[in-house]
PDB file of C-alpha atoms in Angstrom:
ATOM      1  CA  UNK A   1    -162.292-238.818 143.368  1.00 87.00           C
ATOM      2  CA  UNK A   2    -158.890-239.858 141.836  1.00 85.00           C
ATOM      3  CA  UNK A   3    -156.552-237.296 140.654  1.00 76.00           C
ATOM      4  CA  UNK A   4    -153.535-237.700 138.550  1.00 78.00           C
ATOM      5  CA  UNK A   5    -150.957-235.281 138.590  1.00 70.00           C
ATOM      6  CA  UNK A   6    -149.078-236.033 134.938  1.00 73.00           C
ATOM      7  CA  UNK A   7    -146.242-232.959 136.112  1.00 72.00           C
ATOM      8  CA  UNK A   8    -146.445-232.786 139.759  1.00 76.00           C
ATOM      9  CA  UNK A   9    -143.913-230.259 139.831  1.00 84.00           C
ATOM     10  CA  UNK A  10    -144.144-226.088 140.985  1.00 88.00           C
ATOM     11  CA  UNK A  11    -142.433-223.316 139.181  1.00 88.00           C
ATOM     12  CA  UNK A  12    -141.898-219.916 139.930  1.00 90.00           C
ATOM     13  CA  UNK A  13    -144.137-217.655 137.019  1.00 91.00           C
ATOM     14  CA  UNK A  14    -141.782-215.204 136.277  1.00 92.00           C
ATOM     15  CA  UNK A  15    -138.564-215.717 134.686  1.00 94.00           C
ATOM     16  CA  UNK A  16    -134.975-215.295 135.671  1.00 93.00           C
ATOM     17  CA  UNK A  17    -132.263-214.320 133.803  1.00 93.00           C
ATOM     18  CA  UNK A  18    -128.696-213.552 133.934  1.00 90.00           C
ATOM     19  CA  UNK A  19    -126.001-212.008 131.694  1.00 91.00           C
ATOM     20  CA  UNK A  20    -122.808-214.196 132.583  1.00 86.00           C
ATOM     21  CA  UNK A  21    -119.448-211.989 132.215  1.00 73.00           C
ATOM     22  CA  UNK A  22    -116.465-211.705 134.814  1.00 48.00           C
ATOM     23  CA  UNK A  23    -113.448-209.330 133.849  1.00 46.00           C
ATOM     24  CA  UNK A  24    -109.635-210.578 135.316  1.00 44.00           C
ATOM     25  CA  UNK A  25    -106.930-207.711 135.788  1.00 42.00           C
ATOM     26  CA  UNK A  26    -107.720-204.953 133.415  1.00 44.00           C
ATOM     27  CA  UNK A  27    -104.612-202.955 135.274  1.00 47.00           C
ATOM     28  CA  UNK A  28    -103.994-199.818 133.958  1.00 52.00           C
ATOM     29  CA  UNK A  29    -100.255-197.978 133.903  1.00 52.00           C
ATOM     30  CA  UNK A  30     -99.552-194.656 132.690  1.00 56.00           C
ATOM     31  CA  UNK A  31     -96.610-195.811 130.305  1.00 56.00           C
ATOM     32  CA  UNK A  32     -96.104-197.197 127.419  1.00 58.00           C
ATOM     33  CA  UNK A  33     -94.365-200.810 125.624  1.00 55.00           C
ATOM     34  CA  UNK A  34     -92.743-201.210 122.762  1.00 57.00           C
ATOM     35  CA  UNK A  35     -94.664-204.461 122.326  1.00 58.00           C
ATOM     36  CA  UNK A  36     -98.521-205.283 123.199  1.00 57.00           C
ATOM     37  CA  UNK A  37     -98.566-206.776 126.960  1.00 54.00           C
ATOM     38  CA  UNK A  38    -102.233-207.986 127.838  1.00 52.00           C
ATOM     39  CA  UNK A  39    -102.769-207.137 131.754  1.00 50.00           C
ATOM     40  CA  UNK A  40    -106.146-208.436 131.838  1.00 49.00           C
ATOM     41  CA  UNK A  41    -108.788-210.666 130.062  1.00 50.00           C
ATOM     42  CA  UNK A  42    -112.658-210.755 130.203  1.00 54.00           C
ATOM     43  CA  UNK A  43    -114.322-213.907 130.118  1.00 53.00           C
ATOM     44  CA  UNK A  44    -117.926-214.646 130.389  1.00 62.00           C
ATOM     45  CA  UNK A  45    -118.788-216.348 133.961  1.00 75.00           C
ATOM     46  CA  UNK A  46    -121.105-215.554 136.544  1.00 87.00           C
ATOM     47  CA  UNK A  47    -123.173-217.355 139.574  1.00 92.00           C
ATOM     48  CA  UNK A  48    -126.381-218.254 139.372  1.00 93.00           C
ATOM     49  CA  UNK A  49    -128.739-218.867 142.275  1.00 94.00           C
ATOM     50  CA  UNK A  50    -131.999-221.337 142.577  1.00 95.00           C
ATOM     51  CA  UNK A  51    -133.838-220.655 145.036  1.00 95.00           C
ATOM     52  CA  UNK A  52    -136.105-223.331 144.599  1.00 95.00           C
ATOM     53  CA  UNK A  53    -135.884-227.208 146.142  1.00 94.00           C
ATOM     54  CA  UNK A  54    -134.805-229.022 142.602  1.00 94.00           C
ATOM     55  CA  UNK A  55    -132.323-228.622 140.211  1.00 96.00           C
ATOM     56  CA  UNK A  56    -134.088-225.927 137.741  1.00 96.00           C
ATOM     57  CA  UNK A  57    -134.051-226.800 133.711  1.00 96.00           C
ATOM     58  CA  UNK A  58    -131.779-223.304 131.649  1.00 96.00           C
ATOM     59  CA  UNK A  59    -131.977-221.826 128.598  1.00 97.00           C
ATOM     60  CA  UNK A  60    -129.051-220.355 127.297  1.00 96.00           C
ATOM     61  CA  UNK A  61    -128.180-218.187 124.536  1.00 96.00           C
ATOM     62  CA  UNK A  62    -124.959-217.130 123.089  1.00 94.00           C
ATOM     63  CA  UNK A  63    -124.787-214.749 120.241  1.00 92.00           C
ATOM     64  CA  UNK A  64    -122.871-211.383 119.201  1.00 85.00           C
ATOM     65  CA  UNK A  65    -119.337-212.921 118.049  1.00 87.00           C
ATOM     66  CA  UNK A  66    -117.989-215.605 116.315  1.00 90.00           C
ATOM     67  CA  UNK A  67    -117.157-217.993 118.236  1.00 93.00           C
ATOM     68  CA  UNK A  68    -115.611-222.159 118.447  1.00 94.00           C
ATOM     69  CA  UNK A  69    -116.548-224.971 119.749  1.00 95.00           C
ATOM     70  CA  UNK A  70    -118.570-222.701 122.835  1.00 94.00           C
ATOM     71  CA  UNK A  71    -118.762-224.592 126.244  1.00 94.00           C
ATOM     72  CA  UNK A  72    -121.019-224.022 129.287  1.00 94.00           C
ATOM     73  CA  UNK A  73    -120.082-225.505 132.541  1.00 94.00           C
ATOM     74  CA  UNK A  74    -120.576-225.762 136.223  1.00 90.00           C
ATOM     75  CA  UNK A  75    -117.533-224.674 137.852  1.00 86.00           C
ATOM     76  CA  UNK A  76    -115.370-227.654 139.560  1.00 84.00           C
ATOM     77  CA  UNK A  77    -118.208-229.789 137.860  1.00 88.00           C
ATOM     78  CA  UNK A  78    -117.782-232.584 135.502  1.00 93.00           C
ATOM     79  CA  UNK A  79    -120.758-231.522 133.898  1.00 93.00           C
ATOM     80  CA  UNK A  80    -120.904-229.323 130.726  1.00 96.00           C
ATOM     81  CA  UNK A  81    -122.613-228.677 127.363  1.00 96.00           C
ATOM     82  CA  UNK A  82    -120.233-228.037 124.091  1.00 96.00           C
ATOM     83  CA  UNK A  83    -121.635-227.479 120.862  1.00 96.00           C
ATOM     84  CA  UNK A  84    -118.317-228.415 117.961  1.00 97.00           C
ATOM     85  CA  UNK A  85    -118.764-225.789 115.576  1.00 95.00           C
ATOM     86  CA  UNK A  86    -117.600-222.648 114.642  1.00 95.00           C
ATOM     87  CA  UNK A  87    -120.625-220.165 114.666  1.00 94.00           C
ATOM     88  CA  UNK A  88    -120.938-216.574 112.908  1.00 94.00           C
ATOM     89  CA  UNK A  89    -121.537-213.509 114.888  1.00 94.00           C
ATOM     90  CA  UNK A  90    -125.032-213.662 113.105  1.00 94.00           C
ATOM     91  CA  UNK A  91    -125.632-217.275 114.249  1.00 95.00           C
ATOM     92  CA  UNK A  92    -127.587-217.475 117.811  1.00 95.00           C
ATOM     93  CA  UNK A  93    -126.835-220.287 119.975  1.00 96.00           C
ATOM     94  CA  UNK A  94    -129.858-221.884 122.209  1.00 97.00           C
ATOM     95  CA  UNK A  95    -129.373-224.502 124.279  1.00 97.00           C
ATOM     96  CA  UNK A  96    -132.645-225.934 126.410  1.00 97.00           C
ATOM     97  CA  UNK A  97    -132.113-228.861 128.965  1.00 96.00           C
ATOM     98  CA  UNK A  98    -135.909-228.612 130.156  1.00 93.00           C
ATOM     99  CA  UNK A  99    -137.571-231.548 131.146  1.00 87.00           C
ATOM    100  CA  UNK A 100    -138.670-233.516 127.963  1.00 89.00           C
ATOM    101  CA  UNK A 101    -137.720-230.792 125.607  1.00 92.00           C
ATOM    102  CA  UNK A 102    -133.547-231.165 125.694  1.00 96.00           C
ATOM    103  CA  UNK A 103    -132.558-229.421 122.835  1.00 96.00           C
ATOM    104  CA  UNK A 104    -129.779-227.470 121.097  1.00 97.00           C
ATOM    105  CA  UNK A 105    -130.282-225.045 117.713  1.00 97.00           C
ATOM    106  CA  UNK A 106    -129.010-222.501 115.840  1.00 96.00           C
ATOM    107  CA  UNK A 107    -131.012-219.718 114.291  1.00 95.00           C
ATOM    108  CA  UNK A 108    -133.913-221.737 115.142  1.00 92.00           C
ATOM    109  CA  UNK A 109    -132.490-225.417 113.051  1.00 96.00           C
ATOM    110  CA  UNK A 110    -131.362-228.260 115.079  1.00 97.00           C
ATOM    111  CA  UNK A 111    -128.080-228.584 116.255  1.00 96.00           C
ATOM    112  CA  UNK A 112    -128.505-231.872 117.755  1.00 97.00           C
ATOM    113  CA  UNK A 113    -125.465-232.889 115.355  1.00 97.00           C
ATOM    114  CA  UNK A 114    -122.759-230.573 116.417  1.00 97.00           C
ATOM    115  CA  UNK A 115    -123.020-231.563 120.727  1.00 96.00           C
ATOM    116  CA  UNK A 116    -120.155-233.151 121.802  1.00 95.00           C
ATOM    117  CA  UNK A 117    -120.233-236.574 122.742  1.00 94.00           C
ATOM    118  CA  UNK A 118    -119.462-236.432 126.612  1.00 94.00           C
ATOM    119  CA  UNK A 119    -121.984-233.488 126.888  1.00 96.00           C
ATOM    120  CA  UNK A 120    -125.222-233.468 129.461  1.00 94.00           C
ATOM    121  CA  UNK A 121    -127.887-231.769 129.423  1.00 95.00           C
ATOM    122  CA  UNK A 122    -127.553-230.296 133.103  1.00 96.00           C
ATOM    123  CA  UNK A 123    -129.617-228.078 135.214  1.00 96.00           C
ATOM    124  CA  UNK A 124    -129.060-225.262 137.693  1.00 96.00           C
ATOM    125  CA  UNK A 125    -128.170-226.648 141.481  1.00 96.00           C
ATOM    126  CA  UNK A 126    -130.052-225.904 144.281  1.00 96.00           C
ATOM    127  CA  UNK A 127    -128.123-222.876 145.911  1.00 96.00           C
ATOM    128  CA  UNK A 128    -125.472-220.998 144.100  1.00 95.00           C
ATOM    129  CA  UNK A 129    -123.410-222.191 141.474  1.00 93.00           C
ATOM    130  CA  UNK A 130    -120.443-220.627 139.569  1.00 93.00           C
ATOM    131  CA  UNK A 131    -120.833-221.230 135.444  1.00 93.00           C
ATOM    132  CA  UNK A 132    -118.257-220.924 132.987  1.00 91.00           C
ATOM    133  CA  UNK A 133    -118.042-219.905 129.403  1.00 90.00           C
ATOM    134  CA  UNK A 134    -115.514-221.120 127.309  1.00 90.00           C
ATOM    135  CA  UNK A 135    -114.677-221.094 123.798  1.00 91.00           C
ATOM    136  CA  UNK A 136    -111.836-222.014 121.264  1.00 92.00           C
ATOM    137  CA  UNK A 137    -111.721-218.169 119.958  1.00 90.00           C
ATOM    138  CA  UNK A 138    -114.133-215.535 120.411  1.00 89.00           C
ATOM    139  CA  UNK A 139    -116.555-213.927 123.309  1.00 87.00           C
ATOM    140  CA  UNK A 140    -120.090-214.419 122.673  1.00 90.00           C
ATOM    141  CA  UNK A 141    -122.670-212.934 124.772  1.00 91.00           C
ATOM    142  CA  UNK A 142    -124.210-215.566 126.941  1.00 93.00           C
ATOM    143  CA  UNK A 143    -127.334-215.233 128.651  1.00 95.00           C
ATOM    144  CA  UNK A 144    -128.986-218.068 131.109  1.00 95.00           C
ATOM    145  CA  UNK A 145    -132.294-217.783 131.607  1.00 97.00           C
ATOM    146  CA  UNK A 146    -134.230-220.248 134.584  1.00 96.00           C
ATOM    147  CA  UNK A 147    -137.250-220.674 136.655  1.00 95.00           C
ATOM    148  CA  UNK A 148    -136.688-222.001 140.159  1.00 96.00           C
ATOM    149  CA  UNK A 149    -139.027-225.567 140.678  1.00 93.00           C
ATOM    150  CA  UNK A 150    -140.383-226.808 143.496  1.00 94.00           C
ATOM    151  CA  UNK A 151    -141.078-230.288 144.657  1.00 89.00           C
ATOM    152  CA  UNK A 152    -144.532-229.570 146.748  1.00 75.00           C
ATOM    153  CA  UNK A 153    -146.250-226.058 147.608  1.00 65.00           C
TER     154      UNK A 153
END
């Protein structure tokens, strides 16, 4: 008997998925300024953990704001995703980087056109990893969504 295996890789059935926000400051003071003094910022960012043995294809979504030229990115990693266009807040963002099925749309079109140049298609690390959100102006939601893979059972 000869068997092939054309995907000889394992994946965990259920999903995972992640909402990635971090808040900096937000100090409160119980007096007031003359003019506005910002004391804190949010910005979305969050760590994301695969379990499994391989680096694990994402989908991402951004949506909710308008928002420029948004960025994904590994933390202290050369590696990001940027997408050069200004999108609405009723424009959704969805970014794949599965195995044979790299893609990038918006409100279901291609997007292909609007990736930066120096952009890759990563995937999640084995172990934890910190990702970053950025954006010339506005704060979309940003959701990463992931299976953890396996090499063997």
């Amino acid at each position: 008997i000869q068997l092939v295996a054309t995907y000889p890789l394992w994946y965990d059935e259920v999903e995972n998925g992640i909402q990635l926000i971090s808040a900096t400051g937000g100090l409160t003071f119980d007096f007031k300024f003359d003019q506005t003094i910002q004391f804190g910022t949010a910005s979305p960012a969050g760590f994301i953990t695969n379990t499994g043995d391989i680096p694990a294809p994402m989908r991402v979504v951004m949506r909710g704001a308008s928002m420029t030229n948004p960025r994904i990115s590994l933390d202290g990693q050369p590696d990001y995703i940027q997408i050069n266009k200004s999108i609405s807040p009723d424009e959704q963002v969805i970014i794949t980087t599965d195995y044979g099925n790299k893609m990038v749309k918006i409100n279901d079109a291609s997007a292909m056109r609007y990736l930066e140049e120096g952009s890759t298609f990563f995937n999640i690390p084995v172990g934890t990893s910190k990702f970053k959100i950025t954006t010339d102006s506005g704060e979309p939601q940003v959701y990463v969504y992931w299976r953890n893979w396996y090499a063997g059972v």
